[in-house]
Short mmCIF file of C-alpha atoms in Angstrom, two decimals:
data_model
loop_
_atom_site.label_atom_id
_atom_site.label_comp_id
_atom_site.label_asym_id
_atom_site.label_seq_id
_atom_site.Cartn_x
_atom_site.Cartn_y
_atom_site.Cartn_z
CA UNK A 1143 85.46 108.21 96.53
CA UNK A 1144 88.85 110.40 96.56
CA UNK A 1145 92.00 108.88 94.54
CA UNK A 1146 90.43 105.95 93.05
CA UNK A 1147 87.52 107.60 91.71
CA UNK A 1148 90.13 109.19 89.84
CA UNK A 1149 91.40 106.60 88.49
CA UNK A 1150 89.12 106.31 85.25
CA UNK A 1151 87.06 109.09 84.66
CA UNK A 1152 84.18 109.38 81.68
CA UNK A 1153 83.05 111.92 79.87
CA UNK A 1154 80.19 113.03 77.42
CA UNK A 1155 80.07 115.65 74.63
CA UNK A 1156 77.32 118.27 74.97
CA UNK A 1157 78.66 120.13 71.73
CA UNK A 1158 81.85 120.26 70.03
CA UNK A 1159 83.67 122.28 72.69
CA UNK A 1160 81.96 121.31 75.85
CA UNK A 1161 81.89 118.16 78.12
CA UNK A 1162 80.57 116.61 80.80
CA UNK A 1163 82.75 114.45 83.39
CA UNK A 1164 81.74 111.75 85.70
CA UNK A 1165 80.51 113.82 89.11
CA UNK A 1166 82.63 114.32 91.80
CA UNK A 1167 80.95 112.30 95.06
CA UNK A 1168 81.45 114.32 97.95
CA UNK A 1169 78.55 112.60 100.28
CA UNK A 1170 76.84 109.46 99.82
CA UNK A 1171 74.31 107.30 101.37
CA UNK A 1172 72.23 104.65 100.18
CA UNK A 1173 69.29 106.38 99.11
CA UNK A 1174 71.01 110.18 98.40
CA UNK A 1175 74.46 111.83 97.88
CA UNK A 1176 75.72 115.25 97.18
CA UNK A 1177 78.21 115.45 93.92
CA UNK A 1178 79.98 117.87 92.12
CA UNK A 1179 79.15 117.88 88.09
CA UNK A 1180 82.49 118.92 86.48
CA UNK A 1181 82.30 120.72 82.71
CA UNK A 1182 85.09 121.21 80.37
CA UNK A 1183 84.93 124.20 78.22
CA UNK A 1184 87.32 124.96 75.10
CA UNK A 1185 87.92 128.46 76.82
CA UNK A 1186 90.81 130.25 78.69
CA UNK A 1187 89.25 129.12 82.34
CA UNK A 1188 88.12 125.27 80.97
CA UNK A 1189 86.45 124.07 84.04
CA UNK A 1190 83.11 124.86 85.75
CA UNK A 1191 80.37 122.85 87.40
CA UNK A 1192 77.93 123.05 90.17
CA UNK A 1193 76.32 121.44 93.33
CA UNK A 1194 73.57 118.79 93.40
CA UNK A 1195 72.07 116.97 95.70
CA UNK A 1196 70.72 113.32 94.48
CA UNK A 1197 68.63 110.74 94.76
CA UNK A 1198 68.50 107.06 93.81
CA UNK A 1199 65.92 106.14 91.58
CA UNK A 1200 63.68 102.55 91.43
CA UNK A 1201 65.67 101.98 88.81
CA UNK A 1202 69.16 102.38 90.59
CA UNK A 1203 70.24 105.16 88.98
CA UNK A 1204 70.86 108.73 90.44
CA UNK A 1205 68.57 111.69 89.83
CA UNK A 1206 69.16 115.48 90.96
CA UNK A 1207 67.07 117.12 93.35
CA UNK A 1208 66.43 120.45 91.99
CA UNK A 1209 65.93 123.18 93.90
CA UNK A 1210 65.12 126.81 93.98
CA UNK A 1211 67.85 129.22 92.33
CA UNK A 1212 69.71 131.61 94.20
CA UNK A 1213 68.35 134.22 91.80
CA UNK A 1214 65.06 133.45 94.14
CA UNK A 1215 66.31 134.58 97.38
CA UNK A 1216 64.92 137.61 98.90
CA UNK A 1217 67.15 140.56 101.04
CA UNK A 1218 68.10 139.07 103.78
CA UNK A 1219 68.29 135.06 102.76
CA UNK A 1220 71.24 133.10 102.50
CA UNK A 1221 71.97 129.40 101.07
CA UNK A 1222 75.05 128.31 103.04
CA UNK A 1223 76.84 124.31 101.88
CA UNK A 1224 79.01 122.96 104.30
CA UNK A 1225 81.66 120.69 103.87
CA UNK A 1226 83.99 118.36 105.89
CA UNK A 1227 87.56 117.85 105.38
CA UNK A 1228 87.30 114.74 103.87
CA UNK A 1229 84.33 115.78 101.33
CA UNK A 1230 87.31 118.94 100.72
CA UNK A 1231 89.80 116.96 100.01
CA UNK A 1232 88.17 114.63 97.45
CA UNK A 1233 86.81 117.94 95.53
CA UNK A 1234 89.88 119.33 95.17
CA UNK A 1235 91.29 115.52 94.07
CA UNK A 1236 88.39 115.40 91.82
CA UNK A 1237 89.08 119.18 90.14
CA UNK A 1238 92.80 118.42 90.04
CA UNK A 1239 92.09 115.03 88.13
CA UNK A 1240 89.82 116.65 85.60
CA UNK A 1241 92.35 119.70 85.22
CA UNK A 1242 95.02 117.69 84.26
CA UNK A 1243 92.77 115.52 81.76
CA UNK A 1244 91.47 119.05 79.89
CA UNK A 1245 95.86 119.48 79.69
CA UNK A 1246 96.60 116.28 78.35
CA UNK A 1247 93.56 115.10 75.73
CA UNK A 1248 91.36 118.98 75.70
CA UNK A 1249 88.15 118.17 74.55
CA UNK A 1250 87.45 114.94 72.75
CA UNK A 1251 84.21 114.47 71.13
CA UNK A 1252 81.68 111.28 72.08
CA UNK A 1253 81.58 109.01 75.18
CA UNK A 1254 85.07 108.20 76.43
CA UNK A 1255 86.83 106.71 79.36
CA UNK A 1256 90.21 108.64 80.36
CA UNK A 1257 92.61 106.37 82.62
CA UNK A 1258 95.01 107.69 84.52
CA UNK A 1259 98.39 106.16 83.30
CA UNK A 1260 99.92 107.05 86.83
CA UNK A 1261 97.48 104.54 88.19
CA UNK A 1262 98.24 101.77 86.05
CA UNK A 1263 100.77 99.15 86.81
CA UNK A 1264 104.92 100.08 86.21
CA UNK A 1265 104.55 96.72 83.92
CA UNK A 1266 102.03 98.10 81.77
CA UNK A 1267 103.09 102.57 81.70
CA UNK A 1268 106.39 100.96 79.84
CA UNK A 1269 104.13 99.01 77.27
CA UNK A 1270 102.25 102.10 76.62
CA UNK A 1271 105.78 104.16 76.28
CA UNK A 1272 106.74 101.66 73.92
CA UNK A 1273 104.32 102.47 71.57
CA UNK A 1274 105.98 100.53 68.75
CA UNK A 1275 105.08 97.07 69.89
CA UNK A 1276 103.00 94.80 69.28
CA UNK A 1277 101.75 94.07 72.65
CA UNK A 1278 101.44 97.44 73.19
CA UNK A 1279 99.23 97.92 70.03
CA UNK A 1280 96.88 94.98 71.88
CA UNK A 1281 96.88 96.08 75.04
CA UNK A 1282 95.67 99.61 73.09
CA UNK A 1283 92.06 97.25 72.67
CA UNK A 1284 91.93 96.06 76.14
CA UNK A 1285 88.79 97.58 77.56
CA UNK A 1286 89.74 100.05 80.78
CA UNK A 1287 87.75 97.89 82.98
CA UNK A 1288 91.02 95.03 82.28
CA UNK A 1289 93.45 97.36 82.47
CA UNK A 1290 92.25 98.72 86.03
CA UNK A 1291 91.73 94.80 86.98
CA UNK A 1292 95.15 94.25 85.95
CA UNK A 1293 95.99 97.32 88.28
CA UNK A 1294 94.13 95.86 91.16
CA UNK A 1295 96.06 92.58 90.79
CA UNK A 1296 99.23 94.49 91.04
CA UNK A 1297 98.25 96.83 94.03
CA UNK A 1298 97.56 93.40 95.46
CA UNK A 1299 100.61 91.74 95.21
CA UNK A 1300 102.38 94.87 96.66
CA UNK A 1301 99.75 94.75 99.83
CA UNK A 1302 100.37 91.02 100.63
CA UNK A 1303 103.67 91.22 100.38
CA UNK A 1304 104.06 93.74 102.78
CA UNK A 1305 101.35 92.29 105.60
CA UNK A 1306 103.15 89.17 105.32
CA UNK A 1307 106.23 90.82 106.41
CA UNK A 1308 104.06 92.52 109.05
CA UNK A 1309 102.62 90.02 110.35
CA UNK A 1310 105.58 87.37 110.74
CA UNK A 1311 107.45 90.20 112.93
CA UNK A 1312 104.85 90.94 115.09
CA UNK A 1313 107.30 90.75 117.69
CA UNK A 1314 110.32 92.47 116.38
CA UNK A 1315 111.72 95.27 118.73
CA UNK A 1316 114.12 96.47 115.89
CA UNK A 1317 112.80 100.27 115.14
CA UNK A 1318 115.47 99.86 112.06
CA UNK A 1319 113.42 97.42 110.79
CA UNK A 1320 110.00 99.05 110.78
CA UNK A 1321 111.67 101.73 109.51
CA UNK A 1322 113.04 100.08 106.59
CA UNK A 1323 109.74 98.34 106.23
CA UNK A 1324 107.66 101.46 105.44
CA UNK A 1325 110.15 103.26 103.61
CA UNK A 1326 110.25 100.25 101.06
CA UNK A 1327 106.42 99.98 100.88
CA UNK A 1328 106.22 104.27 101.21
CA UNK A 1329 103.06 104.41 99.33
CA UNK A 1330 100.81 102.64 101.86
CA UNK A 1331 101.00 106.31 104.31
CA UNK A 1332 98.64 108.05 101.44
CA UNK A 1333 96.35 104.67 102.11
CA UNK A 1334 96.77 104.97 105.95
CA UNK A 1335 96.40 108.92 106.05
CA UNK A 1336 93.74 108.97 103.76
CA UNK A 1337 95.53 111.86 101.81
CA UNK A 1338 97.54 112.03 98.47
CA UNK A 1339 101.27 112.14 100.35
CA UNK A 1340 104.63 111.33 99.56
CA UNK A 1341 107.35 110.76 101.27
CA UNK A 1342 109.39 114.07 101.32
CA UNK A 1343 112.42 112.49 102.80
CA UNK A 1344 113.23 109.44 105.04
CA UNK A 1345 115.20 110.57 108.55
CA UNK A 1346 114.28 113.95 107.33
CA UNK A 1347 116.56 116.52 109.52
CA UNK A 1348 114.20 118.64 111.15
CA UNK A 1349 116.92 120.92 112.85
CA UNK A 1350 118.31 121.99 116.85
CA UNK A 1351 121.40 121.38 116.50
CA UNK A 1352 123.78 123.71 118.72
CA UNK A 1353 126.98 125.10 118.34
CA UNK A 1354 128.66 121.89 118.91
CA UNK A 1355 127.13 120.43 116.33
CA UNK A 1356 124.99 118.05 118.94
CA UNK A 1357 121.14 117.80 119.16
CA UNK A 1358 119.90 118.13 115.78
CA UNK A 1359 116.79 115.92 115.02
CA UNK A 1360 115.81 113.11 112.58
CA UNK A 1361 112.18 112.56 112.29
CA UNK A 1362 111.55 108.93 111.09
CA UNK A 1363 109.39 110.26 107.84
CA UNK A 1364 108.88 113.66 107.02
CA UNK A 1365 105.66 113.33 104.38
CA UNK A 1366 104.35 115.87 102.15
CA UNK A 1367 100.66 116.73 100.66
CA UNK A 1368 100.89 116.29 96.99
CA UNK A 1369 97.93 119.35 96.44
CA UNK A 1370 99.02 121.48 99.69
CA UNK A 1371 102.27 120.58 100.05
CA UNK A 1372 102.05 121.10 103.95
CA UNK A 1373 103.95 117.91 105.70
CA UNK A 1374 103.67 115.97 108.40
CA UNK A 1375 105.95 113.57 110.75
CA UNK A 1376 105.25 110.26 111.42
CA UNK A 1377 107.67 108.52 113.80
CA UNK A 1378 107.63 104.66 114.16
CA UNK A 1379 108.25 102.42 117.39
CA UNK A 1380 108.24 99.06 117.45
CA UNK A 1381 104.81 96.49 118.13
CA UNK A 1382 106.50 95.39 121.59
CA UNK A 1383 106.39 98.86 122.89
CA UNK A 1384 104.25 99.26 126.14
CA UNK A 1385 101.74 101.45 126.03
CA UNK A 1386 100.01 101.58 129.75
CA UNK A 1387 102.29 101.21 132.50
CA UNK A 1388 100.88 100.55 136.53
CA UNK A 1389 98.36 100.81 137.80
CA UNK A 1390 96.98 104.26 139.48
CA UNK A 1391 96.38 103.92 143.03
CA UNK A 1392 92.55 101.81 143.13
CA UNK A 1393 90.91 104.55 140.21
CA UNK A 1394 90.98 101.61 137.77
CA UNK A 1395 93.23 103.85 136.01
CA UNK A 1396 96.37 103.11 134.55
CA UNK A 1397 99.78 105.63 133.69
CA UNK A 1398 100.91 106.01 130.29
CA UNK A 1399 104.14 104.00 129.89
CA UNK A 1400 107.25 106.28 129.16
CA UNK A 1401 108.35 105.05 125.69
CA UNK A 1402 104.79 106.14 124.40
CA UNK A 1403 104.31 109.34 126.57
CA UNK A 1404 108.13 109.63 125.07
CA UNK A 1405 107.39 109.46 121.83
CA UNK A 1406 104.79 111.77 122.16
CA UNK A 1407 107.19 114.63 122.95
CA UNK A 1408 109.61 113.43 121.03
CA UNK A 1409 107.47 113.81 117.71
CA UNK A 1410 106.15 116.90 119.15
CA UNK A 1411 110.31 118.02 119.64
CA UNK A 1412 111.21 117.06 116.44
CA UNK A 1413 107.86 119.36 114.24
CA UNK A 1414 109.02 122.48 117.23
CA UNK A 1415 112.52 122.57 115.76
CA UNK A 1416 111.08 122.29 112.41
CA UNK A 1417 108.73 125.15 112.80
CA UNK A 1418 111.45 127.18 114.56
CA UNK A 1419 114.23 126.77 111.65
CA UNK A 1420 111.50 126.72 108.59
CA UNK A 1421 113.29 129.54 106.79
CA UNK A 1422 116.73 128.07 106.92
CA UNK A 1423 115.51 124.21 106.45
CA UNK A 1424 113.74 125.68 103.06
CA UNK A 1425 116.49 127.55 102.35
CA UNK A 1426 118.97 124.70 102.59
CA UNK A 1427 116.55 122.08 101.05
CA UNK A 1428 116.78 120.49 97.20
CA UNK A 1429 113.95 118.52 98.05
CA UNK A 1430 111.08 120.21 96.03
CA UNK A 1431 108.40 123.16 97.61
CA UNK A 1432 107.01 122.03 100.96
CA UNK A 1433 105.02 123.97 103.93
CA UNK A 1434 104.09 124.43 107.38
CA UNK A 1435 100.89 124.60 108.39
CA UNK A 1436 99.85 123.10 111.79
CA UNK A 1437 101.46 119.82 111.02
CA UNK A 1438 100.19 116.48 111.57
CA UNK A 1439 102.16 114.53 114.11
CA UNK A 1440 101.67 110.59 113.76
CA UNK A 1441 103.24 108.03 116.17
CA UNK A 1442 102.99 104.38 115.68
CA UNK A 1443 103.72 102.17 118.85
CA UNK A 1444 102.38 99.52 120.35
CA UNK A 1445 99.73 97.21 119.80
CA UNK A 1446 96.51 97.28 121.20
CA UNK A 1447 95.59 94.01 121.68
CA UNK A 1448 98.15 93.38 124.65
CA UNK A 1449 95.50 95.93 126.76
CA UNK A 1450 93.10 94.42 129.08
CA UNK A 1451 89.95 96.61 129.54
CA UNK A 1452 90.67 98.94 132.33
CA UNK A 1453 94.43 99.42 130.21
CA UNK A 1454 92.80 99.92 126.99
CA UNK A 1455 90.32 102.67 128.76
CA UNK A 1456 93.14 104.47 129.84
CA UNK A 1457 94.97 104.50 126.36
CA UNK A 1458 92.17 105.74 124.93
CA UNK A 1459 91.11 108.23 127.16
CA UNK A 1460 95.13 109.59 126.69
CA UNK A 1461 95.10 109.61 122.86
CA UNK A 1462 92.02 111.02 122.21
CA UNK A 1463 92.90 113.78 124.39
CA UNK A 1464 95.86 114.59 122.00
CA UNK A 1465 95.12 117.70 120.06
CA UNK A 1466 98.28 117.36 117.98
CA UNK A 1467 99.34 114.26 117.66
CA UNK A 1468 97.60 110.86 116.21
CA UNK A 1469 98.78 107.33 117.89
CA UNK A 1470 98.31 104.16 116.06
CA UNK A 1471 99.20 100.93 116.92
CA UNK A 1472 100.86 98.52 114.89
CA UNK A 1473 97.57 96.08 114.83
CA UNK A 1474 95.56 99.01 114.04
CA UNK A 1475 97.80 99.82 110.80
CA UNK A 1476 97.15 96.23 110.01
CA UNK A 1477 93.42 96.29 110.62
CA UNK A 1478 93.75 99.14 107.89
CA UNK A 1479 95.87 96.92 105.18
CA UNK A 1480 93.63 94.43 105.53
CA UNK A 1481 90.36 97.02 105.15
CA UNK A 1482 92.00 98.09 102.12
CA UNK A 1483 92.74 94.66 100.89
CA UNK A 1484 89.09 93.77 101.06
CA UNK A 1485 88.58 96.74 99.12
CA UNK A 1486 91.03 95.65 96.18
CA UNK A 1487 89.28 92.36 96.26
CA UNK A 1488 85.77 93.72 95.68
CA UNK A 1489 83.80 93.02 92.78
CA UNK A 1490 84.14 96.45 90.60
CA UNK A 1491 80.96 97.24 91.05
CA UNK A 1492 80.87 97.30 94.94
CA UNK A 1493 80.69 100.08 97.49
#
């Protein structure tokens, strides 16, 4: 589901100016899942589709469940669908994908299986612009399955590389480091925030500054939505930060440390004198369209595996009673990596 379902999508002619697409998967379980079936249409407005709820079959394949139509409702009725943020978000993914397909190929007739050349590897999008070569002519007959293998392999490379790195300075208290880290490996916070983000701008300005030119504000990473363009700001700490700090009287409670609780205003401080100086931060900015809606703050800090049980009660009785802002700790952001490099590793058939 979301971005790598994306990846390689198929389609089916239905006549010579309609197809079908692969469905969108919005919800799944093991035994049903609600989709989205996508239709391109040789017209002004080419895409359409519906809703459909389906099941899995003896045979392993998925069947719809259809209902009554809407047309059947009497005065009164109503058919409501709800959806979550996530299911949202990979809908809108899933329409943007197919969008951009009907712009580049419009309707092809047959069965045929559409990568998407921004997914591939650098190695293999400057074969492919080469189109004069002869390895480019063979790599042409590769089946897709190969070339997304080959993808994989890359994607793979890039993910060790950097949890090596994370790992072996598990205990470096340099914030420059960490912060040089990440902005080398910048397209692990789409993996992490489970959006399609970019990095807007790295010690993004975020403004405050006062007549004497003192107290203006650099946010670590200022990120961007790729579909909504709305940012956020994720500010970085280091893995040796504390997190709990004594003891609270004989409660079995424990205070928040001040370089976390600080960080927590601070990142807070820095999307205020964003919101406050928008207009003029716009204004100013050659950085491409961006927006502010209710931000995301993220901090990183920490590591939760220094908490003993009464420590790690209190931590997470303080974060999850943070409306606006999102802590994770560094060995929770490699818990992640490592989630996601299982998933690379996968047979392509899995999950």
């Amino acid at each position: 589901m979301g971005q790598a379902a994306n990846d390689h999508i198929g389609t089916t002619s239905v006549s010579v100016d309609v197809v079908e697409t692969d469905p969108i998967v919005l919800r799944e379980t093991e035994r049903a899942r609600l989709v989205f079936l996508p239709t391109l249409v040789e017209r002004d407005e080419p895409l359409r589709g519906c809703f459909v709820y389906q099941r899995r079959a003896k045979g392993g394949e998925w069947e719809d469940i259809r209902g009554e139509r809407l047309s059947t409702l009497k005065s009164g009725e109503g058919w409501a669908l709800e959806l979550h943020t996530g299911e949202v978000a990979a809908l809108m993914d899933g329409l943007l994908a197919r969008t951009q397909l009907y712009e580049r190929h419009g309707i092809r007739w047959g069965e045929r299986v559409f990568i998407d050349r921004d997914s591939l590897p650098q190695v293999v999008r400057s074969l492919i612009d080469s189109s004069d070569t002869e390895l480019a002519e063979a790599l042409a007959a590769v089946q897709p399955e190969a070339i997304i293998a080959l993808g994989r392999k890359v994607d793979l490379s890039q993910l060790d590389a950097l949890l090596e790195a994370w790992l072996a300075n598990a205990d470096n208290a340099d914030e420059d480091y960490w912060q040089q880290l990440l902005a080398e490996h910048a397209w692990v916070f789409s993996q992490l925030t489970g959006s399609p983000v970019v990095v807007l701008q790295e010690r993004a300005y975020v403004g405050g500054k006062g007549v004497d030119r003192r107290g203006g504000g650099e946010v670590d990473f200022l990120l961007r939505n790729e579909l909504t363009h709305n940012v956020a700001f994720v500010e970085i700490k280091t893995p040796v930060t504390s997190i709990c700090g004594r003891a609270y009287r004989t409660s079995g409670a424990f205070s928040i440390d001040k370089d976390l609780s600080g960080g927590v205003v601070q990142v807070l401080g820095y999307r205020d004198r964003f919101e406050k100086t928008f207009n003029q931060l716009r204004a100013e900015s050659d950085v491409g369209e961006f927006r502010s809606f209710n931000p995301r703050c993220v901090l990183i800090a920490g590591t939760a595996t220094s908490l003993g049980a009464d420590e790690a009660r209190s931590f997470e009785l303080f974060r999850n009673a943070l409306s606006d802002v999102q802590i994770w700790t560094f060995d929770e952001v490699v818990a992640r990596l490592q989630g996601i490099r299982a998933a690379l590793v996968a047979p392509a058939g899995d999950g």
